[in-house]
Coordinates of C-alpha atoms and ligand atoms in Angstrom, one line a residue:
M1 CA 14.6 19.6 23.7
K2 CA 11.5 18.4 22.3
E3 CA 11.0 14.6 21.4
I4 CA 9.0 13.2 18.4
V5 CA 8.0 9.7 18.7
I6 CA 7.7 8.0 15.3
G7 CA 6.7 4.7 13.7
F8 CA 7.8 3.2 10.5
L9 CA 5.5 1.2 7.8
G10 CA 8.4 -0.9 6.2
C11 CA 12.0 -1.2 6.4
G12 CA 13.5 -2.0 3.1
N13 CA 15.9 0.1 0.8
V14 CA 14.3 3.4 1.8
G15 CA 13.2 2.8 5.4
G16 CA 16.8 1.3 6.1
G17 CA 18.2 4.4 4.8
V18 CA 16.1 6.7 6.9
W19 CA 17.0 4.5 9.9
E20 CA 20.5 5.2 9.3
L21 CA 20.3 9.1 8.5
L22 CA 18.1 9.8 11.7
K23 CA 20.7 7.7 13.6
N24 CA 24.0 9.2 12.4
F25 CA 22.6 12.6 11.9
A26 CA 20.7 13.0 15.2
P27 CA 23.4 15.0 17.1
E28 CA 23.4 17.8 14.4
I29 CA 19.3 17.5 14.0
A30 CA 19.3 17.9 17.9
H31 CA 21.6 21.0 18.0
R32 CA 20.0 22.7 14.9
D33 CA 16.3 22.0 15.5
Q34 CA 16.2 21.5 19.1
V35 CA 14.4 18.2 18.3
T36 CA 15.0 14.5 18.8
I37 CA 13.3 11.8 16.7
R38 CA 12.9 8.4 18.5
V39 CA 11.7 5.4 16.2
K40 CA 9.3 3.2 18.5
K41 CA 8.0 0.6 16.2
V42 CA 8.7 -0.6 12.8
L43 CA 6.4 -2.6 10.6
V44 CA 7.7 -5.2 8.4
R45 CA 6.3 -8.6 6.7
D46 CA 9.2 -10.8 8.4
V47 CA 11.0 -9.9 11.5
N48 CA 13.6 -12.4 11.1
K49 CA 14.7 -11.5 7.7
A50 CA 18.3 -10.3 7.5
R51 CA 18.7 -6.5 7.3
T52 CA 21.4 -4.4 6.1
C53 CA 20.3 -1.4 8.4
S54 CA 21.1 -1.4 12.0
V55 CA 17.5 -1.1 13.2
P56 CA 17.3 -3.5 16.6
K57 CA 15.1 -6.5 16.2
E58 CA 13.2 -5.7 19.3
L59 CA 11.6 -2.6 17.5
L60 CA 10.2 -4.7 14.6
T61 CA 6.5 -5.9 14.5
T62 CA 4.2 -7.6 12.0
V63 CA 1.2 -6.1 13.8
P64 CA 0.0 -2.8 12.0
E65 CA -1.7 -1.4 15.1
D66 CA 1.5 -1.3 17.2
V67 CA 2.5 1.7 14.9
L68 CA -1.2 3.1 13.9
C69 CA -2.7 3.0 17.3
D70 CA 0.0 3.5 19.9
P71 CA -1.0 6.9 21.5
E72 CA 2.8 8.0 22.0
I73 CA 3.6 7.8 18.2
S74 CA 2.7 11.1 16.6
M75 CA 4.1 10.6 13.3
V76 CA 3.9 7.7 10.8
V77 CA 6.4 7.3 8.1
E78 CA 5.6 4.9 5.3
F79 CA 7.9 3.2 3.0
M80 CA 6.3 -0.1 2.1
G81 CA 5.2 0.6 -1.4
G82 CA 2.1 -0.3 -3.5
E83 CA -1.4 1.1 -3.2
Q84 CA -2.6 -1.2 -0.6
P85 CA -2.5 -2.0 2.5
A86 CA -0.3 1.3 2.6
T87 CA -3.3 3.7 1.9
E88 CA -5.4 2.1 4.4
Y89 CA -2.8 2.1 6.9
M90 CA -2.0 5.9 6.2
L91 CA -6.0 6.8 6.3
T92 CA -5.8 5.0 9.9
A93 CA -2.9 6.9 10.9
L94 CA -4.4 10.2 10.1
K95 CA -7.7 9.4 11.3
N96 CA -5.8 8.7 14.8
R97 CA -4.3 12.2 14.5
K98 CA -0.9 11.2 13.4
T99 CA 0.8 13.3 10.9
V100 CA 2.1 11.0 7.8
V101 CA 5.3 11.2 5.6
T102 CA 5.4 8.9 2.7
A103 CA 7.6 7.9 -0.3
N104 CA 4.8 6.1 -2.0
K105 CA 4.1 7.5 -5.3
V106 CA 1.4 4.9 -6.2
A107 CA -0.5 5.5 -2.9
V108 CA -0.5 9.3 -3.2
A109 CA -1.2 9.3 -7.1
L110 CA -4.2 7.0 -6.6
N111 CA -5.4 8.2 -3.3
W112 CA -4.2 11.8 -2.7
H113 CA -7.9 13.1 -2.3
R114 CA -8.6 10.8 0.4
L115 CA -5.4 11.1 2.3
Q116 CA -5.3 14.9 2.3
E117 CA -9.1 14.9 3.3
A118 CA -8.2 12.8 6.3
A119 CA -5.1 14.8 7.2
Q120 CA -7.1 18.2 7.0
K121 CA -10.0 16.9 9.1
S122 CA -7.6 15.6 11.9
K123 CA -5.4 18.9 11.6
V124 CA -2.2 16.9 10.9
G125 CA 0.4 17.0 8.1
L126 CA 0.8 14.8 4.9
Y127 CA 4.1 15.0 3.4
Y128 CA 5.3 13.1 0.4
E129 CA 8.6 15.0 -1.0
A130 CA 10.4 11.5 -1.5
S131 CA 7.4 10.1 -3.8
V132 CA 8.7 12.1 -6.8
C133 CA 12.3 12.4 -7.8
G134 CA 13.9 11.1 -4.8
A135 CA 16.3 13.7 -3.3
I136 CA 15.2 16.5 -5.6
P137 CA 12.9 18.8 -3.6
I138 CA 10.6 19.3 -6.4
I139 CA 7.3 19.0 -4.4
N140 CA 8.4 21.7 -2.0
V141 CA 9.6 23.9 -4.9
L142 CA 6.0 23.6 -6.6
M143 CA 4.2 24.0 -3.5
S144 CA 6.2 27.2 -2.1
S145 CA 9.2 28.6 -3.9
L146 CA 7.1 28.8 -7.3
Q147 CA 3.6 29.7 -6.1
S148 CA 4.1 33.0 -7.6
N149 CA 4.2 31.5 -11.0
R150 CA 1.8 30.2 -13.7
I151 CA 3.7 27.1 -14.7
D152 CA 2.9 26.2 -18.5
K153 CA 5.4 23.5 -19.0
L154 CA 7.2 21.0 -17.3
M155 CA 9.4 18.1 -18.9
G156 CA 11.3 15.7 -16.6
I157 CA 13.4 12.6 -16.6
I158 CA 12.0 11.0 -13.6
N159 CA 12.7 7.4 -13.7
G160 CA 16.3 6.6 -12.8
T161 CA 16.1 2.9 -14.4
T162 CA 15.1 4.0 -17.9
N163 CA 17.6 6.8 -17.9
Y164 CA 20.3 4.5 -16.9
I165 CA 19.2 2.2 -19.7
L166 CA 18.8 4.7 -22.5
S167 CA 22.2 6.3 -21.5
R168 CA 24.0 3.1 -21.6
M169 CA 22.5 2.3 -25.1
Y170 CA 23.4 5.8 -26.2
D171 CA 27.0 5.6 -25.3
S172 CA 28.1 2.0 -25.9
G173 CA 25.8 1.1 -28.7
E174 CA 24.5 -2.0 -26.8
D175 CA 21.0 -3.5 -27.0
Y176 CA 18.1 -2.8 -24.6
K177 CA 17.9 -6.6 -23.3
I178 CA 21.5 -6.6 -22.1
V179 CA 21.3 -3.2 -20.6
L180 CA 18.4 -4.1 -18.6
Q181 CA 19.9 -7.2 -17.3
D182 CA 22.7 -5.1 -16.0
A183 CA 20.4 -2.4 -14.5
Q184 CA 18.9 -5.4 -12.7
K185 CA 22.1 -6.6 -11.4
L186 CA 23.1 -3.4 -10.3
G187 CA 19.8 -3.3 -8.3
L188 CA 18.5 -0.2 -10.3
A189 CA 15.6 -1.9 -11.9
E190 CA 13.0 -3.7 -9.8
P191 CA 13.3 -7.7 -10.0
N192 CA 10.1 -7.2 -12.1
P193 CA 11.0 -4.0 -13.9
A194 CA 7.8 -3.4 -15.8
S195 CA 6.7 -0.3 -13.7
D196 CA 10.0 1.4 -14.7
V197 CA 10.2 0.3 -18.3
E198 CA 6.6 0.6 -19.1
G199 CA 6.3 4.0 -17.7
M200 CA 4.0 3.4 -15.0
D201 CA 6.4 4.9 -12.4
A202 CA 6.9 7.8 -14.3
A203 CA 3.2 8.4 -14.8
Y204 CA 2.4 8.3 -11.2
K205 CA 5.1 10.8 -10.5
L206 CA 3.9 13.0 -13.2
S207 CA 0.3 13.0 -12.1
I208 CA 1.5 14.4 -8.7
M209 CA 3.6 17.0 -10.2
A210 CA 1.4 18.3 -12.8
S211 CA -1.4 18.7 -10.2
L212 CA 0.7 20.9 -8.0
A213 CA 2.3 22.8 -11.2
F214 CA -1.2 23.3 -12.8
H215 CA -3.2 23.9 -9.3
A216 CA -5.5 21.3 -10.7
R217 CA -6.0 17.4 -9.9
V218 CA -4.2 15.5 -12.6
L219 CA -5.0 11.8 -12.4
Y220 CA -2.9 8.8 -13.3
R221 CA -5.4 7.8 -15.8
N222 CA -5.2 11.1 -17.6
V223 CA -1.5 10.5 -18.3
F224 CA -0.8 9.1 -21.8
R225 CA 1.9 6.4 -21.3
Q226 CA 4.3 4.6 -23.6
G227 CA 7.3 2.9 -22.2
I228 CA 10.9 2.1 -23.6
T229 CA 10.4 -1.7 -24.3
G230 CA 10.0 -1.2 -28.1
I231 CA 13.2 1.0 -28.5
T232 CA 16.0 -0.4 -30.7
Q233 CA 19.5 0.2 -31.0
M234 CA 18.8 1.4 -34.5
D235 CA 16.6 4.3 -33.4
I236 CA 19.1 5.5 -30.9
T237 CA 21.8 5.4 -33.6
C238 CA 19.8 7.3 -36.1
G239 CA 18.6 9.7 -33.7
K240 CA 22.5 10.2 -32.6
E241 CA 23.4 10.7 -36.2
M242 CA 20.6 13.4 -36.6
G243 CA 21.8 15.2 -33.4
Y244 CA 19.2 13.8 -31.0
V245 CA 19.4 12.0 -27.6
L246 CA 16.5 9.7 -26.5
K247 CA 15.0 9.9 -23.0
L248 CA 11.9 8.7 -21.4
L249 CA 10.4 12.1 -20.7
A250 CA 7.4 13.0 -18.7
I251 CA 5.7 16.1 -20.2
A252 CA 3.1 18.2 -18.9
K253 CA 1.9 21.3 -20.7
R254 CA -1.0 23.8 -19.9
Q255 CA -2.8 26.2 -22.2
G256 CA -5.8 27.9 -20.5
N257 CA -7.9 25.0 -19.4
T258 CA -6.4 22.2 -21.8
I259 CA -3.8 20.1 -20.2
E260 CA -1.5 17.3 -21.9
V261 CA 0.1 14.8 -19.6
R262 CA 2.4 12.3 -21.4
V263 CA 5.1 9.7 -20.7
H264 CA 6.9 8.2 -23.8
P265 CA 10.2 7.9 -25.2
T266 CA 11.3 11.4 -26.6
F267 CA 14.2 12.6 -28.8
L268 CA 15.8 15.9 -27.5
P269 CA 18.4 18.0 -29.2
Q270 CA 21.8 17.1 -28.1
D271 CA 22.2 20.5 -26.7
H272 CA 18.9 20.4 -24.5
P273 CA 19.7 20.7 -20.7
L274 CA 17.9 17.4 -20.2
S275 CA 20.2 15.6 -22.8
R276 CA 23.3 16.1 -20.7
V277 CA 21.3 14.1 -17.5
H278 CA 23.0 10.8 -17.7
G279 CA 22.6 7.4 -15.9
S280 CA 20.4 7.1 -13.1
F281 CA 20.0 10.9 -12.5
N282 CA 16.7 12.6 -12.4
A283 CA 16.0 16.0 -13.6
V284 CA 13.0 18.4 -13.9
Y285 CA 12.9 21.1 -16.5
L286 CA 10.0 23.8 -16.1
H287 CA 8.7 27.2 -17.4
G288 CA 6.8 29.7 -15.3
H289 CA 5.8 33.1 -16.3
A290 CA 7.9 34.6 -13.9
C291 CA 10.8 32.4 -13.1
Q292 CA 11.1 31.6 -16.7
D293 CA 13.1 28.5 -17.5
M294 CA 14.5 26.3 -14.7
M295 CA 16.2 22.9 -14.1
L296 CA 16.4 20.9 -11.1
Q297 CA 18.9 17.8 -11.2
G298 CA 19.7 15.1 -8.7
R299 CA 19.5 11.6 -7.5
G300 CA 15.8 10.2 -8.1
A301 CA 16.5 6.9 -6.3
G302 CA 18.7 4.9 -3.8
D303 CA 18.4 4.5 0.1
M304 CA 20.2 7.6 1.1
P305 CA 18.9 10.3 -1.6
T306 CA 15.5 9.1 -0.9
A307 CA 16.0 9.2 2.9
S308 CA 17.3 12.7 2.4
A309 CA 13.8 13.8 1.2
V310 CA 12.0 11.8 3.9
V311 CA 14.1 13.0 6.8
G312 CA 13.5 16.5 5.6
D313 CA 9.8 16.1 5.6
I314 CA 10.1 14.6 9.1
L315 CA 12.0 17.6 10.3
H316 CA 9.6 20.0 8.8
A317 CA 6.6 18.3 10.2
A318 CA 8.2 18.1 13.5
T319 CA 9.0 21.7 14.0
V320 CA 6.4 23.8 11.8
A321 CA 3.6 25.5 13.5
V322 CA 0.7 24.8 11.0
H323 CA 0.7 22.2 8.3
S324 CA -0.1 23.4 5.1
H325 CA -1.8 21.5 2.0
P326 CA -2.1 22.1 -1.8
T327 CA -4.9 24.7 -2.2
F328 CA -6.5 23.5 -5.5
A329 CA -9.7 21.1 -5.1
N330 CA -8.2 17.8 -4.7
R331 CA -11.2 15.5 -5.4
A332 CA -11.4 12.0 -6.9
E333 CA -12.4 13.6 -10.3
P334 CA -10.5 16.7 -12.1
D335 CA -12.3 19.8 -12.3
A336 CA -15.2 19.7 -15.1
S337 CA -13.8 22.8 -16.7
L338 CA -10.6 21.0 -17.7
T339 CA -10.0 19.2 -20.8
F340 CA -7.2 16.5 -21.3
T341 CA -6.3 16.4 -24.9
D342 CA -4.5 13.6 -26.9
N343 CA -4.0 15.6 -29.8
W344 CA -0.9 17.3 -29.0
S345 CA 1.3 19.1 -31.5
T346 CA 5.0 17.9 -31.6
R347 CA 7.6 16.8 -34.0
F348 CA 8.2 13.3 -34.9
F349 CA 11.0 10.9 -35.7
V350 CA 9.6 8.2 -38.2
R351 CA 11.6 5.2 -39.2
V352 CA 10.4 3.1 -41.9
S353 CA 11.5 0.3 -44.1
A354 CA 10.5 1.1 -47.7
K355 CA 10.6 -0.6 -51.1
D356 CA 14.0 0.5 -52.8
T357 CA 12.0 1.6 -56.1
P358 CA 11.8 5.0 -57.8
G359 CA 8.9 7.0 -56.5
T360 CA 8.9 5.7 -53.0
L361 CA 10.0 9.0 -51.3
Q362 CA 7.7 10.9 -53.5
K363 CA 4.7 8.7 -52.2
I364 CA 5.9 9.1 -48.5
A365 CA 6.2 12.9 -48.8
G366 CA 3.0 13.0 -50.6
W367 CA 0.9 11.1 -47.7
M368 CA 2.6 13.5 -45.2
A369 CA 1.7 16.4 -47.2
Q370 CA -1.8 15.4 -47.3
E371 CA -2.1 15.2 -43.6
N372 CA -0.4 18.5 -43.4
V373 CA 2.8 17.3 -41.9
S374 CA 5.9 18.8 -43.1
I375 CA 9.1 16.8 -43.3
A376 CA 12.2 18.8 -41.7
T377 CA 15.2 16.3 -42.1
M378 CA 15.4 12.8 -43.9
L379 CA 18.0 10.2 -43.4
Q380 CA 18.6 7.1 -45.7
K381 CA 20.5 4.2 -44.5
D382 CA 22.3 1.4 -46.2
A383 CA 19.8 -1.4 -47.1
V384 CA 19.9 -4.2 -44.6
E385 CA 17.4 -6.4 -46.5
E386 CA 17.4 -7.2 -50.3
G387 CA 15.0 -4.7 -52.2
R388 CA 14.2 -2.5 -49.1
V389 CA 15.7 0.6 -47.5
P390 CA 15.7 2.1 -44.2
L391 CA 14.5 5.6 -44.2
V392 CA 14.4 8.0 -41.1
F393 CA 12.3 11.4 -41.2
I394 CA 12.1 14.0 -38.6
T395 CA 8.9 16.3 -39.3
H396 CA 8.1 19.9 -38.2
E397 CA 5.6 20.3 -35.6
A398 CA 2.3 18.3 -36.4
S399 CA -0.8 17.2 -34.5
E400 CA -0.6 13.4 -33.1
K401 CA -3.7 12.8 -35.1
A402 CA -2.2 14.3 -38.4
M403 CA 0.8 12.1 -38.0
Q404 CA -1.2 9.0 -37.2
A405 CA -3.3 9.4 -40.4
A406 CA -0.3 10.0 -42.6
L407 CA 1.5 6.9 -41.1
S408 CA -1.7 4.9 -41.7
H409 CA -1.8 5.9 -45.5
M410 CA 2.0 5.2 -45.8
E411 CA 1.7 1.8 -44.4
K412 CA -1.1 0.8 -46.7
D413 CA 0.7 1.9 -49.7
V414 CA 4.4 2.1 -49.7
C415 CA 6.2 1.1 -46.5
T416 CA 6.5 -0.7 -43.0
V417 CA 6.5 1.8 -40.2
E418 CA 9.3 0.6 -37.8
S419 CA 9.2 3.4 -35.1
V420 CA 7.4 6.7 -34.2
I421 CA 9.2 8.6 -31.7
R422 CA 8.3 12.2 -30.5
V423 CA 10.5 15.0 -30.5
E424 CA 10.6 17.9 -28.3
A425 CA 12.8 21.0 -28.2
Ligands
NAP501 P1 11.5 -2.5 -0.3 O1 12.9 -2.4 -0.2 O2 10.8 -3.6 -0.9 O3 10.8 -2.2 1.1 C1 9.5 -2.5 1.7 C2 9.4 -2.9 3.0 O4 8.0 -2.8 3.4 C3 10.1 -4.0 3.6 O5 10.8 -3.6 4.9 C4 8.7 -4.8 3.9 O6 8.9 -5.8 4.8 C5 7.7 -3.9 4.0 N1 6.2 -4.2 3.7 C6 6.0 -4.4 2.4 N2 4.6 -4.6 2.4 C7 4.3 -5.0 3.7 C8 3.1 -5.4 4.5 N3 1.9 -5.6 3.6 N4 3.1 -5.4 5.7 C9 4.2 -5.1 6.4 N5 5.3 -4.7 6.0 C10 5.5 -4.7 4.4 O7 10.9 -1.2 -1.1 P2 11.8 0.4 -1.0 O8 12.7 0.3 -2.4 O9 12.3 0.8 0.2 O10 10.7 1.2 -1.6 C11 9.7 1.7 -0.4 C12 8.8 2.8 -1.0 O11 9.6 4.0 -1.4 C13 8.0 2.6 -2.1 O12 6.8 3.3 -2.3 C14 9.0 3.0 -3.5 O13 8.2 3.4 -4.5 C15 9.5 4.5 -2.8 N6 10.8 4.9 -3.2 C16 11.7 4.0 -3.5 C17 12.9 4.6 -3.9 C18 14.1 3.6 -4.0 O14 15.1 4.1 -4.6 N7 14.1 2.4 -3.6 C19 13.0 6.1 -4.3 C20 11.9 6.8 -4.1 C21 10.8 6.3 -3.6 P3 10.0 -6.9 4.8 O15 11.5 -6.0 5.0 O16 10.0 -7.8 6.0 O17 10.0 -7.7 3.4
HSE502 N1 12.2 2.8 -9.7 C1 12.5 4.2 -9.4 C2 13.4 4.7 -10.5 C3 12.9 4.6 -8.2 O1 14.0 3.9 -11.2 O2 13.6 6.0 -10.7 C4 11.9 5.0 -7.3 O3 11.1 6.1 -7.7

């Protein structure tokens, strides 16, 4: 029986889950893989903090070198979170010839090239399945099973907190602030939920997924990002009446050397497979030239679902003969041949408040027509304010810049633009 000695960096939600899974699943791991995993040291901030997991106190340390420089430890598993000091600790571990497994999307998205270079130099592994979509094995699918494909489109619900909030708003008609408070009470949202609701969490994950899908480095700063904080119940209700469901979508498309990567609230038709992904579930929908359409769905967060991905990586790393790495040029900057466009084509949901006078609709339609934006559907709601009327339009596909130009004319002339939400099919 082979014994692998590992060290933990962190022991919070995810670390605690990994500890319990390794402990409870040990007999099956030993039987199936002929390997035992022994956790020797666990780095935390405070050794006296009460913990829900059963890790013995004598394994805890606040000295990083106890994990990073112990020659008996051959694998370091990181779930501290944040860019630093996690990245520097992982780099030290890799330099010391220890394979690294991490759940940290921020560190991978921002410093992937440095981590990969260090791993390759030391001929050790770097694994990060848990960094994107928790239990869903999207990294492995992109890195191995779908290598036979040219992937041109990927759309995902990759943040559980925002999907929980938007699903509740859609189902119950409640307002954003009330549902967010509940998500925090349930432990879904972070105490400071900005990374979830402002779309940063999804943008980090998208930069990793899009890089693997397109075999080209896509940086976090290449991703256009808009969160859900401006979404109102009125938007969701109008979209619902028109046959759409609102999701925070992470979208990546590639046409030749042009790439678009964006995270923003998006209306999807009610019969789209992603529209049926509710609550804190995650899902990734993609299209490849050979596999065609595919969707993977599962739990994107939580101690055990995330531990499932981490322990999968640990077992793979413990038993594989040669560690593999992505084959694209993983550098600090994307390849110069690539263009990241901010002028994508999509459909738009536009909600305005307009003067309730003859000719208003004609003027709005005129400004859209002038910028080559064609209206597909329109809804007029009852007036909520004396003399003004809410109007909702869904356009045919138009370029982002054309839509913004039309909105600017409309605002100067005839209405107040209350919301603009992109629509995908
Ligand atoms: P968490 O509960 O806050 O745990 C963080 C752990 O790291 C704690 O044990 C903390 O020590 C330790 N730590 C943090 N900074 C440290 C430092 N400077 N020195 C020493 N120890 C330090 O976080 P989590 O929810 O487990 O998430 C961990 C990572 O997994 C993050 O990168 C997150 O994005 C990723 N992830 C989380 C989930 C999820 O559902 N939670 C899902 C997928 C991926 P103390 O315990 O002493 O405070
Ligand atoms: N905060 C993240 C989410 C979980 O809500 O999906 C970790 O990726």
